[in-house]
PDB file of C-alpha atoms in Angstrom:
ATOM      1  CA  MET T 514      14.314  -8.564  -3.751  1.00  0.00           C
ATOM      2  CA  LYS T 515      13.590  -8.599   0.073  1.00  0.00           C
ATOM      3  CA  ALA T 516      10.794  -5.911   0.939  1.00  0.00           C
ATOM      4  CA  TYR T 517      10.625  -4.890   4.435  1.00  0.00           C
ATOM      5  CA  TYR T 518       7.921  -2.868   5.742  1.00  0.00           C
ATOM      6  CA  ILE T 519       8.382  -0.774   8.271  1.00  0.00           C
ATOM      7  CA  ASN T 520       4.743  -1.008  10.500  1.00  0.00           C
ATOM      8  CA  MET T 521       3.597   0.287  14.181  1.00  0.00           C
ATOM      9  CA  VAL T 522       1.980  -2.951  16.516  1.00  0.00           C
ATOM     10  CA  LYS T 523      -0.818  -1.421  16.859  1.00  0.00           C
ATOM     11  CA  ASP T 524      -1.266  -0.347  13.703  1.00  0.00           C
ATOM     12  CA  THR T 525      -3.202  -3.375  12.096  1.00  0.00           C
ATOM     13  CA  ALA T 526      -5.370  -2.059   9.318  1.00  0.00           C
ATOM     14  CA  LYS T 527      -1.882  -0.508   7.703  1.00  0.00           C
ATOM     15  CA  ARG T 528       0.014  -3.597   8.385  1.00  0.00           C
ATOM     16  CA  ALA T 529      -2.651  -6.361   5.983  1.00  0.00           C
ATOM     17  CA  LEU T 530      -3.269  -2.511   3.488  1.00  0.00           C
ATOM     18  CA  ILE T 531       1.317  -3.494   2.859  1.00  0.00           C
ATOM     19  CA  GLU T 532       0.788  -7.183   3.112  1.00  0.00           C
ATOM     20  CA  SER T 533      -1.843  -7.557   0.321  1.00  0.00           C
ATOM     21  CA  GLN T 534      -0.085  -4.796  -2.119  1.00  0.00           C
ATOM     22  CA  ILE T 535       3.153  -7.182  -1.426  1.00  0.00           C
ATOM     23  CA  SER T 536       2.019 -10.179  -2.029  1.00  0.00           C
ATOM     24  CA  THR T 537       0.681  -9.083  -5.066  1.00  0.00           C
ATOM     25  CA  PHE T 538       4.660  -8.750  -6.311  1.00  0.00           C
ATOM     26  CA  SER T 539       5.511 -12.530  -6.790  1.00  0.00           C
ATOM     27  CA  MET T 540       9.465 -10.888  -7.018  1.00  0.00           C
ATOM     28  CA  LEU T 541       9.343  -9.366  -3.879  1.00  0.00           C
ATOM     29  CA  VAL T 542      10.345 -11.265  -0.323  1.00  0.00           C
ATOM     30  CA  PRO T 543       8.321  -9.405   2.064  1.00  0.00           C
ATOM     31  CA  GLU T 544       9.663  -9.519   5.858  1.00  0.00           C
ATOM     32  CA  LEU T 545       7.706  -7.278   8.359  1.00  0.00           C
ATOM     33  CA  PHE T 546      10.277  -4.779  10.720  1.00  0.00           C
ATOM     34  CA  GLN T 547       8.733  -3.269  13.646  1.00  0.00           C
ATOM     35  CA  ALA T 548       8.855   0.097  13.805  1.00  0.00           C
ATOM     36  CA  VAL T 549       9.564   2.061  17.678  1.00  0.00           C
ATOM     37  CA  GLU T 550       6.210   3.975  18.664  1.00  0.00           C
ATOM     38  CA  GLY T 551       8.031   7.283  19.931  1.00  0.00           C
ATOM     39  CA  ARG T 552       5.739   7.824  22.287  1.00  0.00           C
ATOM     40  CA  LYS T 553       6.478   4.954  24.524  1.00  0.00           C
ATOM     41  CA  MET T 554       9.558   5.054  25.184  1.00  0.00           C
ATOM     42  CA  SER T 555      10.848   6.307  28.205  1.00  0.00           C
ATOM     43  CA  ASN T 556      12.847   9.113  30.135  1.00  0.00           C
ATOM     44  CA  GLU T 557      16.084   6.661  30.173  1.00  0.00           C
ATOM     45  CA  ALA T 558      15.463   5.921  26.335  1.00  0.00           C
ATOM     46  CA  LEU T 559      15.489   8.645  25.202  1.00  0.00           C
ATOM     47  CA  GLN T 560      18.057  10.431  26.967  1.00  0.00           C
ATOM     48  CA  HIS T 561      20.166   7.535  25.802  1.00  0.00           C
ATOM     49  CA  LEU T 562      19.132   7.978  22.184  1.00  0.00           C
ATOM     50  CA  GLY T 563      20.159  11.203  21.500  1.00  0.00           C
ATOM     51  CA  TYR T 564      16.127  13.013  21.695  1.00  0.00           C
ATOM     52  CA  PRO T 565      16.884  15.839  23.727  1.00  0.00           C
ATOM     53  CA  GLU T 566      19.443  17.226  20.580  1.00  0.00           C
ATOM     54  CA  PHE T 567      17.117  15.611  18.400  1.00  0.00           C
ATOM     55  CA  LYS T 568      14.449  18.030  19.652  1.00  0.00           C
ATOM     56  CA  ALA T 569      16.565  20.930  20.069  1.00  0.00           C
ATOM     57  CA  LYS T 570      18.145  20.357  16.969  1.00  0.00           C
ATOM     58  CA  TYR T 571      13.914  20.282  14.669  1.00  0.00           C
ATOM     59  CA  GLY T 572      11.510  22.270  17.535  1.00  0.00           C
ATOM     60  CA  ASN T 573       8.031  22.047  16.796  1.00  0.00           C
ATOM     61  CA  PHE T 574       8.926  19.571  14.099  1.00  0.00           C
ATOM     62  CA  GLY T 575      11.239  17.154  16.972  1.00  0.00           C
ATOM     63  CA  THR T 576       7.469  15.055  17.573  1.00  0.00           C
ATOM     64  CA  LEU T 577       8.318  11.927  19.792  1.00  0.00           C
ATOM     65  CA  PRO T 578       6.493  10.018  16.669  1.00  0.00           C
ATOM     66  CA  ALA T 579       9.325  11.577  14.354  1.00  0.00           C
ATOM     67  CA  PHE T 580      12.362  10.248  16.847  1.00  0.00           C
ATOM     68  CA  GLY T 581      10.489   6.967  16.690  1.00  0.00           C
ATOM     69  CA  CYS T 582      10.625   6.635  12.948  1.00  0.00           C
ATOM     70  CA  SER T 583      14.342   7.573  12.823  1.00  0.00           C
ATOM     71  CA  MET T 584      14.198   5.076  15.333  1.00  0.00           C
ATOM     72  CA  SER T 585      13.419   2.738  13.691  1.00  0.00           C
ATOM     73  CA  HIS T 586      14.843   3.343  10.160  1.00  0.00           C
ATOM     74  CA  PHE T 587      17.814   3.715  12.066  1.00  0.00           C
ATOM     75  CA  ASN T 588      17.469   0.121  13.257  1.00  0.00           C
ATOM     76  CA  LEU T 589      16.568  -1.193  10.274  1.00  0.00           C
ATOM     77  CA  TYR T 590      20.377   0.031   9.516  1.00  0.00           C
ATOM     78  CA  ASN T 591      21.835  -2.354  11.419  1.00  0.00           C
ATOM     79  CA  LYS T 592      20.092  -5.745  10.709  1.00  0.00           C
ATOM     80  CA  MET T 593      20.196  -4.942   6.993  1.00  0.00           C
ATOM     81  CA  ALA T 594      24.261  -3.922   7.413  1.00  0.00           C
ATOM     82  CA  LYS T 595      25.207  -7.650   9.346  1.00  0.00           C
ATOM     83  CA  ALA T 596      22.524  -9.743   6.114  1.00  0.00           C
ATOM     84  CA  SER T 597      23.351 -11.446   3.507  1.00  0.00           C
ATOM     85  CA  GLU T 598      21.782  -9.184   1.116  1.00  0.00           C
ATOM     86  CA  GLU T 599      23.595  -6.901  -1.621  1.00  0.00           C
ATOM     87  CA  SER T 600      20.713  -5.005  -1.596  1.00  0.00           C
ATOM     88  CA  ALA T 601      17.034  -4.515   0.000  1.00  0.00           C
ATOM     89  CA  LEU T 602      13.123  -2.677  -0.340  1.00  0.00           C
ATOM     90  CA  ILE T 603      11.816  -0.472   2.488  1.00  0.00           C
ATOM     91  CA  LEU T 604       8.775  -0.076   2.366  1.00  0.00           C
ATOM     92  CA  GLU T 605       6.610   2.020   5.078  1.00  0.00           C
ATOM     93  CA  ASP T 606       3.006   0.667   6.117  1.00  0.00           C
ATOM     94  CA  ASP T 607       0.818   3.622   4.179  1.00  0.00           C
ATOM     95  CA  ALA T 608       3.158   3.386   0.928  1.00  0.00           C
ATOM     96  CA  ILE T 609       1.389   2.700  -2.156  1.00  0.00           C
ATOM     97  CA  LEU T 610       3.111   1.079  -5.032  1.00  0.00           C
ATOM     98  CA  SER T 611       2.704   0.844  -8.516  1.00  0.00           C
ATOM     99  CA  PRO T 612       2.006  -2.135 -11.108  1.00  0.00           C
ATOM    100  CA  LYS T 613       4.566  -1.027 -12.486  1.00  0.00           C
ATOM    101  CA  LEU T 614       6.710  -2.000  -9.269  1.00  0.00           C
ATOM    102  CA  ALA T 615       7.109  -5.552 -11.400  1.00  0.00           C
ATOM    103  CA  ASN T 616       8.777  -4.026 -14.049  1.00  0.00           C
ATOM    104  CA  GLU T 617      10.115  -2.061 -13.288  1.00  0.00           C
ATOM    105  CA  LEU T 618      12.475  -3.132 -10.046  1.00  0.00           C
ATOM    106  CA  GLN T 619      15.169  -5.317 -11.998  1.00  0.00           C
ATOM    107  CA  PRO T 620      17.161  -3.150 -13.730  1.00  0.00           C
ATOM    108  CA  ILE T 621      16.641  -0.672 -10.379  1.00  0.00           C
ATOM    109  CA  GLU T 622      18.037  -2.909  -7.922  1.00  0.00           C
ATOM    110  CA  GLU T 623      20.362  -4.031 -10.996  1.00  0.00           C
ATOM    111  CA  TYR T 624      22.226  -1.002 -11.455  1.00  0.00           C
ATOM    112  CA  ILE T 625      22.200   0.131  -7.341  1.00  0.00           C
ATOM    113  CA  ASN T 626      24.257  -3.451  -7.135  1.00  0.00           C
ATOM    114  CA  LYS T 627      27.068  -2.149  -9.714  1.00  0.00           C
ATOM    115  CA  VAL T 628      27.358   1.141  -7.093  1.00  0.00           C
ATOM    116  CA  GLY T 629      30.003  -0.369  -4.713  1.00  0.00           C
ATOM    117  CA  SER T 630      29.014   2.445  -2.382  1.00  0.00           C
ATOM    118  CA  PRO T 631      26.756   3.242  -0.314  1.00  0.00           C
ATOM    119  CA  ALA T 632      23.517   4.671  -2.698  1.00  0.00           C
ATOM    120  CA  VAL T 633      20.371   4.325  -1.972  1.00  0.00           C
ATOM    121  CA  ILE T 634      17.214   4.660  -4.752  1.00  0.00           C
ATOM    122  CA  LEU T 635      14.696   7.031  -4.715  1.00  0.00           C
ATOM    123  CA  LEU T 636      10.745   4.859  -5.309  1.00  0.00           C
ATOM    124  CA  THR T 637       9.380   8.472  -4.010  1.00  0.00           C
ATOM    125  CA  PRO T 638       8.810  11.641  -5.908  1.00  0.00           C
ATOM    126  CA  ASP T 639       9.563  15.788  -3.983  1.00  0.00           C
ATOM    127  CA  PHE T 640      12.976  15.275  -4.712  1.00  0.00           C
ATOM    128  CA  ILE T 641      14.915  17.408  -6.808  1.00  0.00           C
ATOM    129  CA  TYR T 642      18.161  16.580  -9.642  1.00  0.00           C
ATOM    130  CA  HIS T 643      18.836  17.901 -12.723  1.00  0.00           C
ATOM    131  CA  LYS T 644      18.125  17.536 -16.236  1.00  0.00           C
ATOM    132  CA  SER T 645      21.559  16.459 -17.657  1.00  0.00           C
ATOM    133  CA  GLU T 646      21.151  13.856 -14.505  1.00  0.00           C
ATOM    134  CA  CYS T 647      19.933  10.462 -15.876  1.00  0.00           C
ATOM    135  CA  LEU T 648      22.416   8.015 -15.641  1.00  0.00           C
ATOM    136  CA  SER T 649      19.922   5.563 -16.637  1.00  0.00           C
ATOM    137  CA  LYS T 650      16.226   4.266 -18.268  1.00  0.00           C
ATOM    138  CA  THR T 651      14.442   1.325 -18.483  1.00  0.00           C
ATOM    139  CA  SER T 652      13.265  -0.138 -21.391  1.00  0.00           C
ATOM    140  CA  ASN T 653      10.128   1.246 -19.743  1.00  0.00           C
ATOM    141  CA  GLY T 654      10.908   4.308 -19.817  1.00  0.00           C
ATOM    142  CA  THR T 655      11.334   4.760 -16.520  1.00  0.00           C
ATOM    143  CA  SER T 656      14.676   6.743 -15.616  1.00  0.00           C
ATOM    144  CA  ILE T 657      17.093   6.879 -13.001  1.00  0.00           C
ATOM    145  CA  VAL T 658      18.197  10.620 -11.925  1.00  0.00           C
ATOM    146  CA  LYS T 659      21.091  12.144  -9.529  1.00  0.00           C
ATOM    147  CA  VAL T 660      19.103  13.357  -6.946  1.00  0.00           C
ATOM    148  CA  GLU T 661      20.648  16.811  -5.146  1.00  0.00           C
ATOM    149  CA  ASN T 662      17.252  16.659  -2.273  1.00  0.00           C
ATOM    150  CA  GLY T 663      14.804  15.162  -1.540  1.00  0.00           C
ATOM    151  CA  CYS T 664      12.621  13.192   1.200  1.00  0.00           C
ATOM    152  CA  MET T 665       9.853  11.032   1.960  1.00  0.00           C
ATOM    153  CA  THR T 666      10.832   7.710   3.270  1.00  0.00           C
ATOM    154  CA  SER T 667       7.608   5.345   2.218  1.00  0.00           C
ATOM    155  CA  GLY T 668       9.789   3.769  -0.120  1.00  0.00           C
ATOM    156  CA  TYR T 669      12.992   3.384  -1.234  1.00  0.00           C
ATOM    157  CA  ILE T 670      16.255   0.585  -2.749  1.00  0.00           C
ATOM    158  CA  ILE T 671      19.160   0.925  -0.156  1.00  0.00           C
ATOM    159  CA  ASN T 672      22.545  -1.442  -0.275  1.00  0.00           C
ATOM    160  CA  LYS T 673      24.444  -3.014   1.826  1.00  0.00           C
ATOM    161  CA  ALA T 674      27.043  -0.642   1.621  1.00  0.00           C
ATOM    162  CA  ALA T 675      24.487   2.445   2.483  1.00  0.00           C
ATOM    163  CA  ALA T 676      23.141   0.400   5.491  1.00  0.00           C
ATOM    164  CA  GLN T 677      26.597   0.052   6.757  1.00  0.00           C
ATOM    165  CA  LEU T 678      27.219   3.433   6.212  1.00  0.00           C
ATOM    166  CA  LEU T 679      23.739   4.297   7.974  1.00  0.00           C
ATOM    167  CA  SER T 680      24.585   2.274  11.323  1.00  0.00           C
ATOM    168  CA  SER T 681      27.700   3.944  11.633  1.00  0.00           C
ATOM    169  CA  VAL T 682      27.373   7.320  11.321  1.00  0.00           C
ATOM    170  CA  LEU T 683      23.352   8.030  12.504  1.00  0.00           C
ATOM    171  CA  PHE T 684      24.177   7.040  16.751  1.00  0.00           C
ATOM    172  CA  PRO T 685      22.880   8.760  18.008  1.00  0.00           C
ATOM    173  CA  ILE T 686      19.579  10.111  16.991  1.00  0.00           C
ATOM    174  CA  ARG T 687      19.987  12.747  15.368  1.00  0.00           C
ATOM    175  CA  PHE T 688      17.975  13.041  12.280  1.00  0.00           C
ATOM    176  CA  ILE T 689      15.416  13.232  10.499  1.00  0.00           C
ATOM    177  CA  ALA T 690      14.417  10.201   8.819  1.00  0.00           C
ATOM    178  CA  ASP T 691      14.063  11.965   5.247  1.00  0.00           C
ATOM    179  CA  GLU T 692      17.175  14.149   6.024  1.00  0.00           C
ATOM    180  CA  TRP T 693      18.789  12.261   2.758  1.00  0.00           C
ATOM    181  CA  ALA T 694      20.548  15.756   1.713  1.00  0.00           C
ATOM    182  CA  GLU T 695      22.821  15.529   5.637  1.00  0.00           C
ATOM    183  CA  PHE T 696      23.017  12.188   4.266  1.00  0.00           C
ATOM    184  CA  GLN T 697      25.259  12.905   1.393  1.00  0.00           C
ATOM    185  CA  LYS T 698      27.532  15.123   3.536  1.00  0.00           C
ATOM    186  CA  LEU T 699      28.393  12.069   5.494  1.00  0.00           C
ATOM    187  CA  GLY T 700      29.017  10.157   1.885  1.00  0.00           C
ATOM    188  CA  LEU T 701      25.826   8.388   0.973  1.00  0.00           C
ATOM    189  CA  THR T 702      24.884   9.056  -2.906  1.00  0.00           C
ATOM    190  CA  ILE T 703      20.979   9.537  -3.285  1.00  0.00           C
ATOM    191  CA  TYR T 704      19.065   8.453  -6.479  1.00  0.00           C
ATOM    192  CA  GLY T 705      15.939   8.417  -7.416  1.00  0.00           C
ATOM    193  CA  VAL T 706      13.314   7.475 -10.366  1.00  0.00           C
ATOM    194  CA  VAL T 707      10.922   9.563 -12.540  1.00  0.00           C
ATOM    195  CA  PRO T 708       8.354   8.698 -12.523  1.00  0.00           C
ATOM    196  CA  HIS T 709       7.749   7.876  -9.172  1.00  0.00           C
ATOM    197  CA  LEU T 710       6.827   3.800  -8.908  1.00  0.00           C
ATOM    198  CA  VAL T 711       5.671   4.463  -5.380  1.00  0.00           C
ATOM    199  CA  SER T 712       3.419   6.631  -3.236  1.00  0.00           C
ATOM    200  CA  TYR T 713       1.357   8.003  -0.145  1.00  0.00           C
ATOM    201  CA  PRO T 714      -1.162   8.826   1.243  1.00  0.00           C
ATOM    202  CA  GLU T 715      -2.433  12.780   0.925  1.00  0.00           C
ATOM    203  CA  GLY T 716      -3.581  13.129   4.979  1.00  0.00           C
ATOM    204  CA  LEU T 717      -2.016  13.979   7.662  1.00  0.00           C
ATOM    205  CA  GLY T 718       0.457  10.688   8.939  1.00  0.00           C
ATOM    206  CA  GLU T 719       0.828  10.042  12.107  1.00  0.00           C
ATOM    207  CA  ILE T 720       3.487  11.583  12.010  1.00  0.00           C
ATOM    208  CA  GLY T 721       2.134  14.591  10.216  1.00  0.00           C
ATOM    209  CA  ARG T 722      -0.243  15.102  12.970  1.00  0.00           C
ATOM    210  CA  SER T 723       1.476  15.529  15.741  1.00  0.00           C
ATOM    211  CA  GLN T 724       3.628  18.611  13.402  1.00  0.00           C
ATOM    212  CA  HIS T 725      -0.949  19.880  13.013  1.00  0.00           C
ATOM    213  CA  LEU T 726      -1.306  19.697  16.099  1.00  0.00           C
ATOM    214  CA  ILE T 727       1.079  22.202  17.049  1.00  0.00           C
ATOM    215  CA  LYS T 728       0.326  26.108  18.117  1.00  0.00           C
ATOM    216  CA  GLU T 729       1.552  28.615  16.348  1.00  0.00           C
ATOM    217  CA  SER T 730       2.472  32.069  16.767  1.00  0.00           C
ATOM    218  CA  THR T 731       1.542  34.668  14.811  1.00  0.00           C
ATOM    219  CA  LEU T 732       4.739  36.149  13.567  1.00  0.00           C
ATOM    220  CA  LYS T 733       6.011  32.383  13.624  1.00  0.00           C
ATOM    221  CA  LYS T 734       2.926  31.889  11.200  1.00  0.00           C
ATOM    222  CA  LEU T 735       3.906  35.416   8.766  1.00  0.00           C
ATOM    223  CA  ARG T 736       7.623  34.300   8.797  1.00  0.00           C
ATOM    224  CA  HIS T 737       6.780  30.659   7.498  1.00  0.00           C
ATOM    225  CA  VAL T 738       4.473  33.148   4.376  1.00  0.00           C
ATOM    226  CA  VAL T 739       7.501  34.661   3.994  1.00  0.00           C
ATOM    227  CA  GLY T 740       9.759  31.351   3.453  1.00  0.00           C
ATOM    228  CA  ARG T 741       7.525  29.032   0.689  1.00  0.00           C
ATOM    229  CA  CYS T 742       7.834  32.773  -0.976  1.00  0.00           C
ATOM    230  CA  LYS T 743      11.474  33.199  -0.707  1.00  0.00           C
ATOM    231  CA  ALA T 744      11.234  29.474  -2.124  1.00  0.00           C
ATOM    232  CA  ARG T 745       8.850  30.261  -4.646  1.00  0.00           C
ATOM    233  CA  LEU T 746      11.246  32.197  -6.590  1.00  0.00           C
ATOM    234  CA  PHE T 747      13.730  30.089  -5.368  1.00  0.00           C
ATOM    235  CA  HIS T 748      13.363  27.528  -7.299  1.00  0.00           C
ATOM    236  CA  ILE T 749      11.884  29.286 -10.463  1.00  0.00           C
ATOM    237  CA  ILE T 750      15.940  30.633 -10.655  1.00  0.00           C
ATOM    238  CA  ARG T 751      17.213  26.856 -10.260  1.00  0.00           C
ATOM    239  CA  TYR T 752      14.138  25.246 -12.898  1.00  0.00           C
ATOM    240  CA  CYS T 753      16.398  28.346 -15.147  1.00  0.00           C
ATOM    241  CA  LYS T 754      19.605  26.492 -14.618  1.00  0.00           C
ATOM    242  CA  GLY T 755      17.809  22.497 -15.059  1.00  0.00           C
ATOM    243  CA  TYR T 756      16.773  21.930 -11.803  1.00  0.00           C
ATOM    244  CA  ARG T 757      13.823  19.804 -11.653  1.00  0.00           C
ATOM    245  CA  LYS T 758      11.243  18.683  -8.804  1.00  0.00           C
ATOM    246  CA  SER T 759       9.940  15.065  -9.248  1.00  0.00           C
ATOM    247  CA  TYR T 760       6.432  15.779  -8.464  1.00  0.00           C
ATOM    248  CA  LYS T 761       3.732  13.362  -7.628  1.00  0.00           C
ATOM    249  CA  LEU T 762       1.728  12.404 -10.457  1.00  0.00           C
ATOM    250  CA  TRP T 763      -0.724   9.591  -8.655  1.00  0.00           C
TER     251      TRP T 763
END
């Protein structure tokens, strides 16, 4: 399987780390895909690509690094839409790969290749699914489930139909890269694996640091606290109805 790994030119240490991980999996055919560095984009390019609307939509979270991340994934979808592969593994350069991927990749690849319609399979955690929506189970115990909503783009498998769909509907760039719920509205089907096969570092990445440095008013901080309490109650109710969250285990 083709494994695209997204990396900015300046991040040589990250590139070396992800390449060393990929090299341990003989079934992967790695290909470096150069990421867009949002902070280095010209004002003219940002205007043309839709950054004003992106910023208006996400406010403080619509940072230049976040926009560059979205642009990077969009560019890769464009490339995949014209490639010969029926599906491919997409990794960001901070992805942490489980050794179990060696045994689980083939049945997951076979599953997505049979789907036919635009689909992705999230290999990372942090998504919501219903416990009755287990669609397939590998011989090693990994479940493929239907995802209602999720986040993260550190590692996922995408088929060609999905790449063609997303490359045709995501321009101008108006969504953060992991707006999976919005992509579902555009015709994409989202699956996930439990337990997860790709993880990510605990620390803040470039996008996270950019958001962390933004100062917020006391009122906004209070609203966030109230929002988290409401979200917690919402998840408790949903849990009683059979919905589960895929948690990061390592």
